[in-house]
Coordinates of N, CA and C in Angstrom, one line a residue:
Chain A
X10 N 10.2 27.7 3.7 CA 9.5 27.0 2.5 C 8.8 25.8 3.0
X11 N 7.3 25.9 2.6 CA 6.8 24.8 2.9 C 7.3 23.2 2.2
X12 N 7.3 22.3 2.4 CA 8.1 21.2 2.4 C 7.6 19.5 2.9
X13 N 7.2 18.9 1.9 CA 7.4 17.6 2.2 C 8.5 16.9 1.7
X14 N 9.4 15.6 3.1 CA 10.1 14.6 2.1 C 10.4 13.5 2.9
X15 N 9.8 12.7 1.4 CA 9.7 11.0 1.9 C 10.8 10.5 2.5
X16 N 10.8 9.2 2.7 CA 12.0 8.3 2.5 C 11.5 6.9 3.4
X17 N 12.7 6.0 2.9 CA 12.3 5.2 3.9 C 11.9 4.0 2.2
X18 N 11.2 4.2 0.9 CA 11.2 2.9 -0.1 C 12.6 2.0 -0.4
X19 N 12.3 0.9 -0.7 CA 13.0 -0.2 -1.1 C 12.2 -1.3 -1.7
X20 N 13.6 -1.8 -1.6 CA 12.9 -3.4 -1.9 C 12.5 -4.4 -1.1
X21 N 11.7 -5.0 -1.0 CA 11.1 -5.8 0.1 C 10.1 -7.2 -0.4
X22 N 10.3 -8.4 0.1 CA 9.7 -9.4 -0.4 C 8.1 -9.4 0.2
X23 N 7.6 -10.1 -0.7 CA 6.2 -10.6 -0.5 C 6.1 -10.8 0.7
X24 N 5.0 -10.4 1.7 CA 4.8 -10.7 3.6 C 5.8 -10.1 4.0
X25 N 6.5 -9.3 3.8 CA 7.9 -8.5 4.5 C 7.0 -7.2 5.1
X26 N 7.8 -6.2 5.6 CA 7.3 -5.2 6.5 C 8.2 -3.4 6.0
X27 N 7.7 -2.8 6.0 CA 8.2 -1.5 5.2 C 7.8 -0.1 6.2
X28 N 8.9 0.7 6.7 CA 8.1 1.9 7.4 C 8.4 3.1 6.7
X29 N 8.1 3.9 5.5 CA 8.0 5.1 5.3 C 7.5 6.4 6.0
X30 N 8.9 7.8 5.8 CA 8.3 8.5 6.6 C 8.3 9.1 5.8
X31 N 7.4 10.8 6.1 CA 7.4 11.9 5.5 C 7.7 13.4 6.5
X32 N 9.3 14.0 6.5 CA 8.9 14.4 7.4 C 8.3 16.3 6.7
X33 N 7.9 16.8 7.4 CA 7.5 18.2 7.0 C 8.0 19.5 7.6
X34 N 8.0 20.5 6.9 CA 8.6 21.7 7.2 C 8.0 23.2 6.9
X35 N 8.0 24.0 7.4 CA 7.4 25.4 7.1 C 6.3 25.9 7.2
X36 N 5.4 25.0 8.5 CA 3.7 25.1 8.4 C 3.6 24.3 9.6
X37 N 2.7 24.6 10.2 CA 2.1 24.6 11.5 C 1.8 22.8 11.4
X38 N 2.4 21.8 11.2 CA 2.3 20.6 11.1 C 0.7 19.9 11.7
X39 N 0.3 20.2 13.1 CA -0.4 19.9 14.0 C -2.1 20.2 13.5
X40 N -1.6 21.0 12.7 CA -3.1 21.3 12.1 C -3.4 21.0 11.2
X41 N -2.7 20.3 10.4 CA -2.9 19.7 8.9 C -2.9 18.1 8.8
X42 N -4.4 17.5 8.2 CA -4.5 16.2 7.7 C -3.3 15.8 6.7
X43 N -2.9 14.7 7.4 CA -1.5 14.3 6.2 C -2.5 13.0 5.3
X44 N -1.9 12.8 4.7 CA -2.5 11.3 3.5 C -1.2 10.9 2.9
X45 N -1.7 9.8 2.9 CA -0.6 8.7 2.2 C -1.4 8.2 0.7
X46 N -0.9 8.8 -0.4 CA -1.2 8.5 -1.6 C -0.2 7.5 -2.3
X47 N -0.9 6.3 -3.2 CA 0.2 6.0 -3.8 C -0.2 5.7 -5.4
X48 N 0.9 5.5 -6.4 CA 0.8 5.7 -7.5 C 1.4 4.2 -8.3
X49 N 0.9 2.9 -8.9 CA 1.9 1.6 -9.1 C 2.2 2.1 -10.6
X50 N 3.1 1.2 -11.2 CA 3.7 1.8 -12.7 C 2.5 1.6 -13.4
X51 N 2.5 3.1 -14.3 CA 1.5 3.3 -15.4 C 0.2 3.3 -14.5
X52 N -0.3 3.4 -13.8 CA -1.2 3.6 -13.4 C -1.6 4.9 -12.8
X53 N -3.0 5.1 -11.9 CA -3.4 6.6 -11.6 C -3.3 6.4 -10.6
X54 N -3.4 7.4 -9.5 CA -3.8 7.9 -7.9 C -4.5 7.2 -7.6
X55 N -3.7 6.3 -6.3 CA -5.3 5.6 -5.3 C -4.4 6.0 -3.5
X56 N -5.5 6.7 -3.4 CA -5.5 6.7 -2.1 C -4.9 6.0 -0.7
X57 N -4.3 6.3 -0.1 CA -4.1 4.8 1.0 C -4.3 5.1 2.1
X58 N -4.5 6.4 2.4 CA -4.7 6.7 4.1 C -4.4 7.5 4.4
X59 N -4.9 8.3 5.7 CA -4.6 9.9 6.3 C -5.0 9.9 8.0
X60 N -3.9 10.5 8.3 CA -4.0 11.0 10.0 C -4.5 12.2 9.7
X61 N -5.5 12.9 10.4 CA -6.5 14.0 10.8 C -5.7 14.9 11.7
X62 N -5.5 15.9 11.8 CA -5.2 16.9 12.7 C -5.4 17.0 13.9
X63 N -4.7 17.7 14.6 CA -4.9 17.8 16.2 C -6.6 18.0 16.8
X64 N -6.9 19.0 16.4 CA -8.5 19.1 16.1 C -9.1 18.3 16.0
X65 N -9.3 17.2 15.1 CA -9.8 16.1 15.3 C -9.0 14.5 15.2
X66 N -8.3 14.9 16.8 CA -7.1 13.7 17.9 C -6.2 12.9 16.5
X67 N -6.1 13.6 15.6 CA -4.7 12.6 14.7 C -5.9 11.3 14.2
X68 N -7.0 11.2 14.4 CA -7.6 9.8 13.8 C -7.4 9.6 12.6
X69 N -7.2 8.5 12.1 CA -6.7 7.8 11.1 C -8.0 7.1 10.0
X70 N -8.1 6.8 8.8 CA -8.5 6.3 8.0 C -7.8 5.6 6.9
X71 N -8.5 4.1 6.4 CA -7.7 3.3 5.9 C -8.2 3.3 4.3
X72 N -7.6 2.8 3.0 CA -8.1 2.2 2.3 C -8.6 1.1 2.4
X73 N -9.9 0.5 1.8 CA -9.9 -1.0 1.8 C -8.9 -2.1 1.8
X74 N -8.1 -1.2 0.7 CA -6.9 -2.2 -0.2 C -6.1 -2.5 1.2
X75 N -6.0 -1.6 1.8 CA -4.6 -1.4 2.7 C -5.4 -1.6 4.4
X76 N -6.6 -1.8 4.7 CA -6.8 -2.1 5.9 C -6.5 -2.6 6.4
X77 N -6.0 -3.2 7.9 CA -5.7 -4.2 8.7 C -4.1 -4.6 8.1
X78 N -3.6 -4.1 7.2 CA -2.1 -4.6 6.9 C -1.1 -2.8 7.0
X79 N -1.7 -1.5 6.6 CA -1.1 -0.4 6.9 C -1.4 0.4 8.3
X80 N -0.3 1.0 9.0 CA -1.1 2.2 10.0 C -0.3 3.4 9.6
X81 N -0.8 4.4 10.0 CA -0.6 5.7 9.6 C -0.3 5.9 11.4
X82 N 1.6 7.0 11.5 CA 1.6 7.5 12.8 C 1.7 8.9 12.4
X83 N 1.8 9.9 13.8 CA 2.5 10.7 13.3 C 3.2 11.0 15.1
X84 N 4.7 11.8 14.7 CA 5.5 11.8 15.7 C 5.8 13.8 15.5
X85 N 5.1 14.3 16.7 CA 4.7 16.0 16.5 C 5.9 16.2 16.9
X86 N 6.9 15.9 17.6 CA 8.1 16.4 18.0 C 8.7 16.3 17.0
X87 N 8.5 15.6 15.8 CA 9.4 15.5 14.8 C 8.9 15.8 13.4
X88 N 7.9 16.7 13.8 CA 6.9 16.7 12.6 C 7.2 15.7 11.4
X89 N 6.3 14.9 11.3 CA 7.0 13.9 10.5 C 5.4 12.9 10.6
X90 N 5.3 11.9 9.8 CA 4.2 11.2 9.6 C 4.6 10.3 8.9
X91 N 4.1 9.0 9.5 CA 4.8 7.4 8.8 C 3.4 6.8 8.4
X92 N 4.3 5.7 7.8 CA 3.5 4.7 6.6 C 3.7 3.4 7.2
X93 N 3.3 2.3 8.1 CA 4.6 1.4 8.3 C 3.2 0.0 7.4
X94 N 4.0 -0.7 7.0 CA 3.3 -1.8 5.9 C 3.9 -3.0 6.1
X95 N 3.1 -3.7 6.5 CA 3.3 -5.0 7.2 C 2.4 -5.7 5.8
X96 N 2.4 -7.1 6.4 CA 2.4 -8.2 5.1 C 2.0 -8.0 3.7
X97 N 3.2 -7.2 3.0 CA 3.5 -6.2 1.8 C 2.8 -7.5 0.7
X98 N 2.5 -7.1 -0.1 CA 2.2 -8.0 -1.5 C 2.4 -7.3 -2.7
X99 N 2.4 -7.9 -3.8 CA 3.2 -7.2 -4.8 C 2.6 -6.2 -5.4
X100 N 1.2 -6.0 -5.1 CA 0.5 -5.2 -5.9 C 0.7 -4.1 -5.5
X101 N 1.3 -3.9 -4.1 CA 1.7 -2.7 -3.4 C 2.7 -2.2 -3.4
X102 N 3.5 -2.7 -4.9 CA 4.5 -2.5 -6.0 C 4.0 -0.7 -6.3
X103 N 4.6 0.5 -5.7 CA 4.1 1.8 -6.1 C 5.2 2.8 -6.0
X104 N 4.7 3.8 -6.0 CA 5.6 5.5 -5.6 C 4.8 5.8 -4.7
X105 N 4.9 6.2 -3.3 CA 4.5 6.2 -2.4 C 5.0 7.8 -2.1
X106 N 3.4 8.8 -2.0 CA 3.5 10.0 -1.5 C 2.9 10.6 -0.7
X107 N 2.9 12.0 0.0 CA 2.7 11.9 1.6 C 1.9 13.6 1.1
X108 N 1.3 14.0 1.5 CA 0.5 15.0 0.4 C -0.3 15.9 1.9
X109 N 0.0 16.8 2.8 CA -1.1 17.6 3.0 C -2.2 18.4 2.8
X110 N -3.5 17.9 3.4 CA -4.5 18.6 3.4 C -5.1 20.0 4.3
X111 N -5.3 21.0 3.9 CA -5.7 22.0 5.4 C -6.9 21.4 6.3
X112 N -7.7 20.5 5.8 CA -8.6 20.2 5.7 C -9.9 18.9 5.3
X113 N -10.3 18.3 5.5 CA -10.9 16.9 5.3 C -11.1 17.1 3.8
X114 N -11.8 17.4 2.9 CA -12.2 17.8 1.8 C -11.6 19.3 0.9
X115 N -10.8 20.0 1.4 CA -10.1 21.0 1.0 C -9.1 20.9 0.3
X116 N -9.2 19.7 -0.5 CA -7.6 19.2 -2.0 C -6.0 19.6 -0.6
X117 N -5.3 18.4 -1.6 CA -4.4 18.1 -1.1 C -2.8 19.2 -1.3
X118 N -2.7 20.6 -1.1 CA -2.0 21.4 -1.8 C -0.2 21.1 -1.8
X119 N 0.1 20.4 -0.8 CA 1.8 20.0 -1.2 C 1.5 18.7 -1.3
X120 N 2.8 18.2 -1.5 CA 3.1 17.0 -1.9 C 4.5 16.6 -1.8
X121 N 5.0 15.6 -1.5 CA 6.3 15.3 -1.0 C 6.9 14.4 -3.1
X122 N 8.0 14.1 -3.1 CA 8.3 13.9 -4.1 C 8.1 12.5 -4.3
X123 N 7.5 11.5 -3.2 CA 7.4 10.4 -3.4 C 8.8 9.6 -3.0
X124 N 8.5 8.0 -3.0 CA 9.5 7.2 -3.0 C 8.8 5.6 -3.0
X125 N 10.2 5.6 -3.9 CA 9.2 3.9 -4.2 C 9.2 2.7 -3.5
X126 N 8.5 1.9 -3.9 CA 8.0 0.4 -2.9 C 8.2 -0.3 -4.0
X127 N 9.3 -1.5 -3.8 CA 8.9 -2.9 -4.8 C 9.2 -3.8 -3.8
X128 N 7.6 -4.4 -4.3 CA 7.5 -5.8 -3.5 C 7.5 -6.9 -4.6
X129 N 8.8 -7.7 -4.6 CA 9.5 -8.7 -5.1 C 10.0 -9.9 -4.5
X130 N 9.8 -11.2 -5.3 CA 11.0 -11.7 -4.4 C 12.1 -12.1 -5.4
Chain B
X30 N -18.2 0.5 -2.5 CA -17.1 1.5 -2.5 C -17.3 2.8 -3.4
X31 N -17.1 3.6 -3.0 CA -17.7 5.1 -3.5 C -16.7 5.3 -4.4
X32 N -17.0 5.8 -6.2 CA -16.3 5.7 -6.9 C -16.7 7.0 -8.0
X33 N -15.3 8.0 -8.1 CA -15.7 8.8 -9.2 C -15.1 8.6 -10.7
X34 N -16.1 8.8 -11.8 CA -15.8 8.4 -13.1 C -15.5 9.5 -13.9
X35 N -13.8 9.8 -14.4 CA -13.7 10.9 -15.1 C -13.8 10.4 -16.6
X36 N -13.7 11.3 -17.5 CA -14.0 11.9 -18.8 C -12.5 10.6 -19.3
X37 N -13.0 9.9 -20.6 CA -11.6 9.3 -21.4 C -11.1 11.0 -22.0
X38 N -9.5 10.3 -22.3 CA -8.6 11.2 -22.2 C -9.3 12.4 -23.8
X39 N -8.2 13.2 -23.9 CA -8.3 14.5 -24.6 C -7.3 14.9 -25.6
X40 N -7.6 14.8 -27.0 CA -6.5 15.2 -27.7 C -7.5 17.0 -28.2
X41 N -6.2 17.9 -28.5 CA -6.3 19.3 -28.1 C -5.4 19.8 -29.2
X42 N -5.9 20.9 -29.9 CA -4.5 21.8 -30.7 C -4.1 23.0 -29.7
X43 N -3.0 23.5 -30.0 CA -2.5 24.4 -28.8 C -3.8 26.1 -29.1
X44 N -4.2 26.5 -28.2 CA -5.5 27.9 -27.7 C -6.8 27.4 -28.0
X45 N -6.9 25.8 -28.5 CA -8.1 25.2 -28.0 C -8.5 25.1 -26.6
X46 N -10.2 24.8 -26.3 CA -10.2 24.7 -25.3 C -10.2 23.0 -24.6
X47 N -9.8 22.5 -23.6 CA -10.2 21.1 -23.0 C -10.9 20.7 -21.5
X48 N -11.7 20.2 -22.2 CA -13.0 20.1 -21.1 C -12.6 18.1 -20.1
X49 N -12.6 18.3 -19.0 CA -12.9 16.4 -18.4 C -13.7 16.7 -17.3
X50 N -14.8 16.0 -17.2 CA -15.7 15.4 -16.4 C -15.3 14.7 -15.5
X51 N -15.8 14.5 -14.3 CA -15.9 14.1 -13.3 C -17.2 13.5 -12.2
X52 N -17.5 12.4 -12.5 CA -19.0 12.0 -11.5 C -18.7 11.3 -10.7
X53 N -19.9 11.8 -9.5 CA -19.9 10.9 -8.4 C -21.4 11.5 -7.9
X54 N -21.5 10.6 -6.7 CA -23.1 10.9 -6.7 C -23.1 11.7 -5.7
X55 N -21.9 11.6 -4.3 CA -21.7 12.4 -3.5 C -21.3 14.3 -4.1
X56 N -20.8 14.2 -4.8 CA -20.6 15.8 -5.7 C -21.2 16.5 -5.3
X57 N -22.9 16.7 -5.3 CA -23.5 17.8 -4.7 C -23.4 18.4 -3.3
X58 N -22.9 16.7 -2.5 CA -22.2 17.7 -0.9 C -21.1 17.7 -1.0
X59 N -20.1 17.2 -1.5 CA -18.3 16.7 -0.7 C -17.5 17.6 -2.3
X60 N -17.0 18.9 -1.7 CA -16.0 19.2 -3.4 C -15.3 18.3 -3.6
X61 N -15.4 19.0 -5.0 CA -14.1 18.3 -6.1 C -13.0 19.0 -6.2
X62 N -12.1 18.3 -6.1 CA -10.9 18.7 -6.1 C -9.7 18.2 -7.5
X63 N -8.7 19.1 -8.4 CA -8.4 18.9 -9.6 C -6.6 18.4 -9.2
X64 N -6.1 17.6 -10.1 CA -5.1 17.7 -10.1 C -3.9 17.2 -11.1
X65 N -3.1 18.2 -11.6 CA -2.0 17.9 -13.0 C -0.9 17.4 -12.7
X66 N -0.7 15.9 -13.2 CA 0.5 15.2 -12.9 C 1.3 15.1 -14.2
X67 N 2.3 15.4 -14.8 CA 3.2 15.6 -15.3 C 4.0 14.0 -15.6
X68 N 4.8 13.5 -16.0 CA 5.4 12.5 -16.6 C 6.4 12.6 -15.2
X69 N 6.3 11.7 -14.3 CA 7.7 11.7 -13.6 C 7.7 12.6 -12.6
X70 N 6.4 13.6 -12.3 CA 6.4 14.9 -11.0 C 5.2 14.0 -9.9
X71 N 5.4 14.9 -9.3 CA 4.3 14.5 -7.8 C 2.9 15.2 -8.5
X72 N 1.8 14.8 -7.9 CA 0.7 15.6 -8.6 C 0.7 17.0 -7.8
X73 N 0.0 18.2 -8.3 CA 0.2 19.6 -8.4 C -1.4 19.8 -8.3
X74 N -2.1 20.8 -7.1 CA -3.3 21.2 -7.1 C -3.6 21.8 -7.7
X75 N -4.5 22.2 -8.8 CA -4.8 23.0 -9.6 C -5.9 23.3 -9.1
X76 N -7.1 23.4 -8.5 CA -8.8 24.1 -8.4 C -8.8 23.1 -7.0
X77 N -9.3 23.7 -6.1 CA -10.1 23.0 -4.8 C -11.5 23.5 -4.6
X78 N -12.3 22.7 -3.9 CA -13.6 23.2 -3.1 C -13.9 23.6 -4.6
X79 N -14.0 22.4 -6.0 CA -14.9 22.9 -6.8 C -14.6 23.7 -7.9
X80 N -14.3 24.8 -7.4 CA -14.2 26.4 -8.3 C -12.6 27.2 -7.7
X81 N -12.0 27.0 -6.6 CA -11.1 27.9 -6.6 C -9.8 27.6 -7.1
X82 N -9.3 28.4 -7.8 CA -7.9 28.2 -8.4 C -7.0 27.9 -7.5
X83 N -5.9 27.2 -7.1 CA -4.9 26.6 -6.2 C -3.9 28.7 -6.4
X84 N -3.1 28.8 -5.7 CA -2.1 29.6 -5.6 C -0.7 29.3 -6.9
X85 N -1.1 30.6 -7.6 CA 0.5 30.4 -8.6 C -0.4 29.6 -10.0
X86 N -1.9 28.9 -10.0 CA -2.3 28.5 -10.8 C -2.8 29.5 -12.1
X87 N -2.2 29.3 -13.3 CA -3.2 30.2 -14.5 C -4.4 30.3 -14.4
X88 N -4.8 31.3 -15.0 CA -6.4 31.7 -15.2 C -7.0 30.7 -16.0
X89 N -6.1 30.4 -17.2 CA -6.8 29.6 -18.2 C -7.3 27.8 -17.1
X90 N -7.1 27.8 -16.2 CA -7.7 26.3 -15.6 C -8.9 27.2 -14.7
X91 N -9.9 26.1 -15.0 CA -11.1 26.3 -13.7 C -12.1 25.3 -13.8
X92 N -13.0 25.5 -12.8 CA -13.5 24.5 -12.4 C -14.5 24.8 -12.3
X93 N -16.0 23.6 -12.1 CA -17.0 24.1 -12.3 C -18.2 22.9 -11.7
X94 N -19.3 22.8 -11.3 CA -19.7 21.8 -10.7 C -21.4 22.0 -11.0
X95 N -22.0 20.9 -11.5 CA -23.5 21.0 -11.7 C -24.1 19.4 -10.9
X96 N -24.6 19.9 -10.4 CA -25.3 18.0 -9.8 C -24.0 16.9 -9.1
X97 N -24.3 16.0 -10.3 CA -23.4 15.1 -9.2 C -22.0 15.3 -10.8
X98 N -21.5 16.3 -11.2 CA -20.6 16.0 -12.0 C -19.9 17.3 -12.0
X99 N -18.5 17.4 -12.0 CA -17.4 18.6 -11.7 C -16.6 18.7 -13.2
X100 N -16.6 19.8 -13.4 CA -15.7 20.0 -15.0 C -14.7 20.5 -14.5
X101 N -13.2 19.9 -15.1 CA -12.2 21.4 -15.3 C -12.0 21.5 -16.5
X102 N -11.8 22.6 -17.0 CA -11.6 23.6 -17.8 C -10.1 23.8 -17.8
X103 N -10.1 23.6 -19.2 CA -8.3 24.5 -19.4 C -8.8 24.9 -20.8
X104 N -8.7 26.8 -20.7 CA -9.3 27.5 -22.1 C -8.0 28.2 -22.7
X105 N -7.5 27.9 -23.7 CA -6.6 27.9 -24.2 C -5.1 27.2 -24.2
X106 N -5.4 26.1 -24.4 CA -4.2 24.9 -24.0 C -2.8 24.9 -24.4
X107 N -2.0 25.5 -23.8 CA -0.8 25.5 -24.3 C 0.2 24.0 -23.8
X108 N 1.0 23.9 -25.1 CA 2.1 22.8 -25.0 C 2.4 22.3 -23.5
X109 N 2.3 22.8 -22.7 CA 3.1 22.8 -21.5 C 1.4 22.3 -20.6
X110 N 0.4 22.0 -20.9 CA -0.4 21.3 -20.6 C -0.9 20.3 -20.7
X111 N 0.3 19.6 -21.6 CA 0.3 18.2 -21.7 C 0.6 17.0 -20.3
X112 N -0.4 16.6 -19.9 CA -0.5 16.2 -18.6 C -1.9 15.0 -18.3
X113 N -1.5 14.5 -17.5 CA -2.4 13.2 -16.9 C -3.4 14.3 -15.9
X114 N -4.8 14.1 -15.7 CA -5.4 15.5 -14.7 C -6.3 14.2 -13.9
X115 N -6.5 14.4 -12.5 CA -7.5 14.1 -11.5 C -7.7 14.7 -10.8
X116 N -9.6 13.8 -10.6 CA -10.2 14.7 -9.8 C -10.2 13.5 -8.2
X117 N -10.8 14.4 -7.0 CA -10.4 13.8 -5.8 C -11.6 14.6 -5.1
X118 N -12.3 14.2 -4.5 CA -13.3 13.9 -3.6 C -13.3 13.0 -2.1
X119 N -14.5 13.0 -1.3 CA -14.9 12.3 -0.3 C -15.7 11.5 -0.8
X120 N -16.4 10.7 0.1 CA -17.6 9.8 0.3 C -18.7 10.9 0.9
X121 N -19.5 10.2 1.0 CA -20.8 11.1 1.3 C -20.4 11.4 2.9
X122 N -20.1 10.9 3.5 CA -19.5 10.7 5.1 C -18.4 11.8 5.5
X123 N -17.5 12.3 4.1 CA -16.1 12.9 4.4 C -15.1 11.8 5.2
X124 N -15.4 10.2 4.9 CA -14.5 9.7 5.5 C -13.3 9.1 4.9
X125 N -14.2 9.0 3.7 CA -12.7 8.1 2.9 C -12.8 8.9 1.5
X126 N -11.2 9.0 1.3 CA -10.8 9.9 0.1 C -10.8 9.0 -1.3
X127 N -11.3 10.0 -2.0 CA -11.0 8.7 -3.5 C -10.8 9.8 -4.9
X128 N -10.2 9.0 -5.8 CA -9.1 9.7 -6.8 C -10.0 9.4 -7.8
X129 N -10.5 9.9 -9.0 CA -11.0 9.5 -10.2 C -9.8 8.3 -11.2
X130 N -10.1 8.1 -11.9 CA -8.9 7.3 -12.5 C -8.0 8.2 -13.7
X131 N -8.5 9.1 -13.7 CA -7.4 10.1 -14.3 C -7.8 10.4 -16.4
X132 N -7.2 11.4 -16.4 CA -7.5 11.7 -18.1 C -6.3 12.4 -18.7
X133 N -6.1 11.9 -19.8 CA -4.6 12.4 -19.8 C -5.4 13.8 -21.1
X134 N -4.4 14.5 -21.1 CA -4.7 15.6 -22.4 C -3.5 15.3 -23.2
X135 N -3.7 15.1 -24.4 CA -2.3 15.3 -25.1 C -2.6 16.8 -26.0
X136 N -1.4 17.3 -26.3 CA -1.6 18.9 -27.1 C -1.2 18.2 -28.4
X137 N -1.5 18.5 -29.6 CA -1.4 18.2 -30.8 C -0.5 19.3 -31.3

């Protein structure tokens, strides 16, 4: 069964540091762009970042929102893809989900069940 | 910052049809991609690359794309299509991904 699942949300204060993973199952990992989507209360889908496939070296892309404060890894031995979020702020208060792509532009067909982020103090 | 603008939401009686729009100016190169989020579920691909139905998807959703603007289609709306829907695209570059802000349908 193909398979995403998060983990890794909590609670965490303003400027604190957060590492979400997602790990994956039932599919050829290495070949599929992962993305880090996330969702804050009542609100819609925004984007936060994606590692690229073996094919083109794992490179990474950032949101604006999230440049210079998120990186996106991924660890092939453990099929698995992280989120790690350094100087957190509260707007980055969300449900945090991990979603593969086959493809740069080919929709995002699984999706992991999410897990949440509150940035509080 | 490259930005797609969907359709305000949709009220529907149940075997009506419901139409939401989707623009961007990139559309004519980079597909559109659809997606039904449910109250409390992860979002669910319904149409990629435009026009094709996702796997396990009903007939009644589809998709459709003229210039710089992407329709889905749900023709005959049943209860159980009561749902928040987006669309998802590239930049003109294929480098950075972006989400429309979403349309809910309510079924009447």
């Amino acid at each position: 069964e193909v398979q995403l699942v998060e983990s890794g949300g909590g609670l965490v204060q303003p400027g604190g540091s957060l590492r979400l993973s997602c790990g994956a199952s039932g599919f050829m990992f290495s070949d599929h762009y992962m993305d880090w989507v996330r969702q804050a209360p009542g609100k819609g889908l925004e984007w936060v970042g994606r590692s690229r496939n073996k094919a083109n070296s794992f490179t990474t892309e950032y949101a604006a929102s999230v440049q210079g404060r998120f990186i996106i890894s991924r660890d092939e031995s453990k099929n698995s893809v992280y989120l790690q979020m350094n100087s957190l702020k509260i707007e980055d208060t969300a449900v945090y989900y991990c979603a593969r792509a086959p493809l740069s532009n080919y929709g995002m067909d699984v999706w992991g069940q999410g897990t949440t982020v509150t940035v509080s103090s | 910052s490259y930005e797609l603008t969907q359709s305000p939401s949709v009220s529907v009686f149940p075997g009506q049809t419901a139409r939401i729009t989707c623009s961007g100016d990139a559309l004519p190169r980079q597909y559109a991609n659809w997606y039904q989020q449910k109250a409390g579920q992860a979002p669910l691909m319904l149409i990629h690359k435009d026009t094709e139905r996702a796997s396990g998807i009903p007939e009644r959703f589809s998709g459709s794309i003229s210039g710089t603007t992407a329709t889905l289609t749900i023709s005959g709306v049943q209860a159980e299509d009561e749902a928040d829907y987006y669309c998802q695209s590239t930049d003109k570059n294929n480098r950075y991904v972006v989400f429309g802000g979403g349309a809910r349908v309510n079924v009447l």
